[in-house]
Amino acid sequence: MMMIHKSDDDRIILSKLTAPAEPNLPSVYILNLYAPAEETIYNKTTFYNKLIDFVKSLEFYSNILDRLILAGKFDFQYDLHLPGNLSQKQPTEFVFFTNNCLHDCNSNYSNPFFEMLPIFRRGQVIKTLDYIMMGHHLKDL
């Protein structure tokens, strides 16, 4: 595994995973993020817009999307099916980007017995803030 980029605040780390024993196996890129616990949607949106700008600025951007794993603490509920979650609390551009380019590994909405396991529960408050998403090529493996 080779680190390609680490943000100054260590909240974004991009690495490239290769298998030297399998030269025909394409590399997989892992983007780990630890979003700040911001109180306002403006600050969250700023963080995620900078993340999208960073990913799109990579010279190999179009080549890695299908082989990208995005994982980490998003610090917002991505799943609108969870109680109390509102789209106004989500960074819109980031959600649009991930919906179009990645597969949410937590989602299985076609299965009526699917239950999202929360990472936080207190009374009626249920939250899932950690996610794993992957490129469409990896999803089908």
PDB file of C-alpha atoms in Angstrom:
ATOM      1  CA  MET A   1       0.000   0.000   0.000  1.00  0.00           C
ATOM      2  CA  MET A   2       1.320   3.419  -0.946  1.00  0.00           C
ATOM      3  CA  MET A   3       0.032   6.688   0.470  1.00  0.00           C
ATOM      4  CA  ILE A   4      -0.703   9.168  -2.325  1.00  0.00           C
ATOM      5  CA  HIS A   5      -2.004  12.094  -0.296  1.00  0.00           C
ATOM      6  CA  LYS A   6      -2.652  13.128   3.284  1.00  0.00           C
ATOM      7  CA  SER A   7      -4.366  16.414   4.102  1.00  0.00           C
ATOM      8  CA  ASP A   8      -2.658  18.854   6.458  1.00  0.00           C
ATOM      9  CA  ASP A   9      -5.213  18.094   9.172  1.00  0.00           C
ATOM     10  CA  ASP A  10      -5.011  14.293   8.585  1.00  0.00           C
ATOM     11  CA  ARG A  11      -8.753  14.150   7.850  1.00  0.00           C
ATOM     12  CA  ILE A  12      -8.304  12.865   4.285  1.00  0.00           C
ATOM     13  CA  ILE A  13      -5.904  10.080   3.315  1.00  0.00           C
ATOM     14  CA  LEU A  14      -5.690   8.586  -0.167  1.00  0.00           C
ATOM     15  CA  SER A  15      -3.740   5.361  -0.679  1.00  0.00           C
ATOM     16  CA  LYS A  16      -3.128   3.012  -3.570  1.00  0.00           C
ATOM     17  CA  LEU A  17      -3.274  -0.726  -2.963  1.00  0.00           C
ATOM     18  CA  THR A  18      -1.509  -3.013  -5.424  1.00  0.00           C
ATOM     19  CA  ALA A  19      -0.908  -6.753  -5.452  1.00  0.00           C
ATOM     20  CA  PRO A  20       2.639  -7.324  -6.764  1.00  0.00           C
ATOM     21  CA  ALA A  21       1.982 -11.071  -6.991  1.00  0.00           C
ATOM     22  CA  GLU A  22      -0.941 -10.346  -9.339  1.00  0.00           C
ATOM     23  CA  PRO A  23       0.380  -7.900 -11.975  1.00  0.00           C
ATOM     24  CA  ASN A  24      -2.835  -8.131 -14.030  1.00  0.00           C
ATOM     25  CA  LEU A  25      -4.993  -7.118 -11.070  1.00  0.00           C
ATOM     26  CA  PRO A  26      -5.737  -3.376 -11.270  1.00  0.00           C
ATOM     27  CA  SER A  27      -4.849  -1.191  -8.316  1.00  0.00           C
ATOM     28  CA  VAL A  28      -7.500  -0.251  -5.778  1.00  0.00           C
ATOM     29  CA  TYR A  29      -7.607   3.250  -4.310  1.00  0.00           C
ATOM     30  CA  ILE A  30      -8.687   3.814  -0.721  1.00  0.00           C
ATOM     31  CA  LEU A  31      -9.892   7.235   0.372  1.00  0.00           C
ATOM     32  CA  ASN A  32     -10.290   7.401   4.133  1.00  0.00           C
ATOM     33  CA  LEU A  33     -11.950  10.430   5.661  1.00  0.00           C
ATOM     34  CA  TYR A  34     -12.674  11.708   9.115  1.00  0.00           C
ATOM     35  CA  ALA A  35     -15.106  14.575   8.706  1.00  0.00           C
ATOM     36  CA  PRO A  36     -15.079  17.251  11.382  1.00  0.00           C
ATOM     37  CA  ALA A  37     -18.044  17.418  13.737  1.00  0.00           C
ATOM     38  CA  GLU A  38     -19.263  20.786  12.504  1.00  0.00           C
ATOM     39  CA  GLU A  39     -22.405  22.311  13.901  1.00  0.00           C
ATOM     40  CA  THR A  40     -23.528  24.028  10.711  1.00  0.00           C
ATOM     41  CA  ILE A  41     -24.349  22.605   7.311  1.00  0.00           C
ATOM     42  CA  TYR A  42     -22.224  25.401   5.800  1.00  0.00           C
ATOM     43  CA  ASN A  43     -19.046  24.074   7.468  1.00  0.00           C
ATOM     44  CA  LYS A  44     -19.878  20.495   6.522  1.00  0.00           C
ATOM     45  CA  THR A  45     -20.586  21.537   2.958  1.00  0.00           C
ATOM     46  CA  THR A  46     -17.262  23.396   2.791  1.00  0.00           C
ATOM     47  CA  PHE A  47     -15.361  20.299   3.964  1.00  0.00           C
ATOM     48  CA  TYR A  48     -17.093  18.022   1.466  1.00  0.00           C
ATOM     49  CA  ASN A  49     -16.784  20.468  -1.429  1.00  0.00           C
ATOM     50  CA  LYS A  50     -13.029  20.622  -0.786  1.00  0.00           C
ATOM     51  CA  LEU A  51     -12.955  16.812  -0.743  1.00  0.00           C
ATOM     52  CA  ILE A  52     -14.736  16.598  -4.100  1.00  0.00           C
ATOM     53  CA  ASP A  53     -12.437  19.267  -5.563  1.00  0.00           C
ATOM     54  CA  PHE A  54      -9.421  17.271  -4.365  1.00  0.00           C
ATOM     55  CA  VAL A  55     -10.662  14.005  -5.899  1.00  0.00           C
ATOM     56  CA  LYS A  56     -11.528  15.683  -9.196  1.00  0.00           C
ATOM     57  CA  SER A  57      -8.127  17.402  -9.302  1.00  0.00           C
ATOM     58  CA  LEU A  58      -6.273  14.084  -9.393  1.00  0.00           C
ATOM     59  CA  GLU A  59      -4.759  13.549 -12.827  1.00  0.00           C
ATOM     60  CA  PHE A  60      -5.996   9.949 -12.808  1.00  0.00           C
ATOM     61  CA  TYR A  61      -9.462  10.878 -11.446  1.00  0.00           C
ATOM     62  CA  SER A  62     -11.534   9.318 -14.214  1.00  0.00           C
ATOM     63  CA  ASN A  63      -9.514   6.095 -14.044  1.00  0.00           C
ATOM     64  CA  ILE A  64      -9.924   5.428 -10.330  1.00  0.00           C
ATOM     65  CA  LEU A  65     -13.623   6.012  -9.653  1.00  0.00           C
ATOM     66  CA  ASP A  66     -14.594   2.432 -10.494  1.00  0.00           C
ATOM     67  CA  ARG A  67     -11.788   1.143  -8.253  1.00  0.00           C
ATOM     68  CA  LEU A  68     -12.220   3.571  -5.355  1.00  0.00           C
ATOM     69  CA  ILE A  69     -13.157   2.636  -1.808  1.00  0.00           C
ATOM     70  CA  LEU A  70     -14.363   5.584   0.258  1.00  0.00           C
ATOM     71  CA  ALA A  71     -14.594   4.845   3.957  1.00  0.00           C
ATOM     72  CA  GLY A  72     -14.726   6.710   7.205  1.00  0.00           C
ATOM     73  CA  LYS A  73     -16.677   8.947   9.502  1.00  0.00           C
ATOM     74  CA  PHE A  74     -18.961  11.149   7.413  1.00  0.00           C
ATOM     75  CA  ASP A  75     -20.459  12.912  10.458  1.00  0.00           C
ATOM     76  CA  PHE A  76     -23.899  13.050   8.889  1.00  0.00           C
ATOM     77  CA  GLN A  77     -26.542  10.429   8.231  1.00  0.00           C
ATOM     78  CA  TYR A  78     -26.297   9.508   4.580  1.00  0.00           C
ATOM     79  CA  ASP A  79     -29.312   7.224   4.726  1.00  0.00           C
ATOM     80  CA  LEU A  80     -32.533   9.232   4.470  1.00  0.00           C
ATOM     81  CA  HIS A  81     -34.494   6.126   5.514  1.00  0.00           C
ATOM     82  CA  LEU A  82     -33.309   6.506   9.108  1.00  0.00           C
ATOM     83  CA  PRO A  83     -35.706   8.313  11.443  1.00  0.00           C
ATOM     84  CA  GLY A  84     -35.047  12.010  11.953  1.00  0.00           C
ATOM     85  CA  ASN A  85     -32.765  12.362   8.950  1.00  0.00           C
ATOM     86  CA  LEU A  86     -33.390  15.320   6.672  1.00  0.00           C
ATOM     87  CA  SER A  87     -31.835  16.069   3.303  1.00  0.00           C
ATOM     88  CA  GLN A  88     -31.234  19.656   4.497  1.00  0.00           C
ATOM     89  CA  LYS A  89     -28.645  18.257   6.922  1.00  0.00           C
ATOM     90  CA  GLN A  90     -26.622  16.680   4.116  1.00  0.00           C
ATOM     91  CA  PRO A  91     -23.868  18.235   1.989  1.00  0.00           C
ATOM     92  CA  THR A  92     -25.766  18.214  -1.306  1.00  0.00           C
ATOM     93  CA  GLU A  93     -22.875  18.119  -3.790  1.00  0.00           C
ATOM     94  CA  PHE A  94     -21.134  15.294  -1.937  1.00  0.00           C
ATOM     95  CA  VAL A  95     -24.316  13.210  -1.817  1.00  0.00           C
ATOM     96  CA  PHE A  96     -24.873  13.857  -5.537  1.00  0.00           C
ATOM     97  CA  PHE A  97     -21.263  12.865  -6.297  1.00  0.00           C
ATOM     98  CA  THR A  98     -21.380   9.640  -4.281  1.00  0.00           C
ATOM     99  CA  ASN A  99     -24.833   8.674  -5.561  1.00  0.00           C
ATOM    100  CA  ASN A 100     -23.578   8.960  -9.142  1.00  0.00           C
ATOM    101  CA  CYS A 101     -20.069   7.567  -8.778  1.00  0.00           C
ATOM    102  CA  LEU A 102     -20.084   5.106  -5.889  1.00  0.00           C
ATOM    103  CA  HIS A 103     -22.124   2.330  -4.307  1.00  0.00           C
ATOM    104  CA  ASP A 104     -23.156   2.692  -0.653  1.00  0.00           C
ATOM    105  CA  CYS A 105     -22.187  -0.659   0.884  1.00  0.00           C
ATOM    106  CA  ASN A 106     -24.580  -0.062   3.786  1.00  0.00           C
ATOM    107  CA  SER A 107     -27.586   0.161   1.500  1.00  0.00           C
ATOM    108  CA  ASN A 108     -29.787  -2.758   0.690  1.00  0.00           C
ATOM    109  CA  TYR A 109     -33.116  -1.014   0.365  1.00  0.00           C
ATOM    110  CA  SER A 110     -34.515  -3.656  -1.991  1.00  0.00           C
ATOM    111  CA  ASN A 111     -34.536  -6.121   0.906  1.00  0.00           C
ATOM    112  CA  PRO A 112     -37.554  -5.433   3.161  1.00  0.00           C
ATOM    113  CA  PHE A 113     -35.775  -7.169   6.063  1.00  0.00           C
ATOM    114  CA  PHE A 114     -32.709  -4.928   5.801  1.00  0.00           C
ATOM    115  CA  GLU A 115     -31.901  -3.091   8.973  1.00  0.00           C
ATOM    116  CA  MET A 116     -29.261  -0.380   9.173  1.00  0.00           C
ATOM    117  CA  LEU A 117     -27.183  -0.978  12.264  1.00  0.00           C
ATOM    118  CA  PRO A 118     -26.609   2.346  13.976  1.00  0.00           C
ATOM    119  CA  ILE A 119     -23.298   3.331  15.531  1.00  0.00           C
ATOM    120  CA  PHE A 120     -25.112   5.528  18.042  1.00  0.00           C
ATOM    121  CA  ARG A 121     -28.396   5.010  19.836  1.00  0.00           C
ATOM    122  CA  ARG A 122     -29.848   6.951  22.742  1.00  0.00           C
ATOM    123  CA  GLY A 123     -33.575   6.581  23.320  1.00  0.00           C
ATOM    124  CA  GLN A 124     -35.287   7.444  20.026  1.00  0.00           C
ATOM    125  CA  VAL A 125     -32.096   8.940  18.535  1.00  0.00           C
ATOM    126  CA  ILE A 126     -30.464   6.563  16.058  1.00  0.00           C
ATOM    127  CA  LYS A 127     -27.434   7.578  14.000  1.00  0.00           C
ATOM    128  CA  THR A 128     -25.168   5.973  11.493  1.00  0.00           C
ATOM    129  CA  LEU A 129     -22.226   8.216  10.695  1.00  0.00           C
ATOM    130  CA  ASP A 130     -19.620   5.728   9.424  1.00  0.00           C
ATOM    131  CA  TYR A 131     -19.879   4.472   5.868  1.00  0.00           C
ATOM    132  CA  ILE A 132     -18.103   2.427   3.240  1.00  0.00           C
ATOM    133  CA  MET A 133     -18.681   3.168  -0.425  1.00  0.00           C
ATOM    134  CA  MET A 134     -17.009   1.704  -3.457  1.00  0.00           C
ATOM    135  CA  GLY A 135     -16.733   2.124  -7.174  1.00  0.00           C
ATOM    136  CA  HIS A 136     -19.157   0.221  -9.326  1.00  0.00           C
ATOM    137  CA  HIS A 137     -16.451  -2.136 -10.655  1.00  0.00           C
ATOM    138  CA  LEU A 138     -15.565  -3.273  -7.131  1.00  0.00           C
ATOM    139  CA  LYS A 139     -19.218  -3.658  -6.172  1.00  0.00           C
ATOM    140  CA  ASP A 140     -19.655  -6.358  -8.779  1.00  0.00           C
ATOM    141  CA  LEU A 141     -16.677  -8.458  -7.629  1.00  0.00           C
TER     142      LEU A 141
END
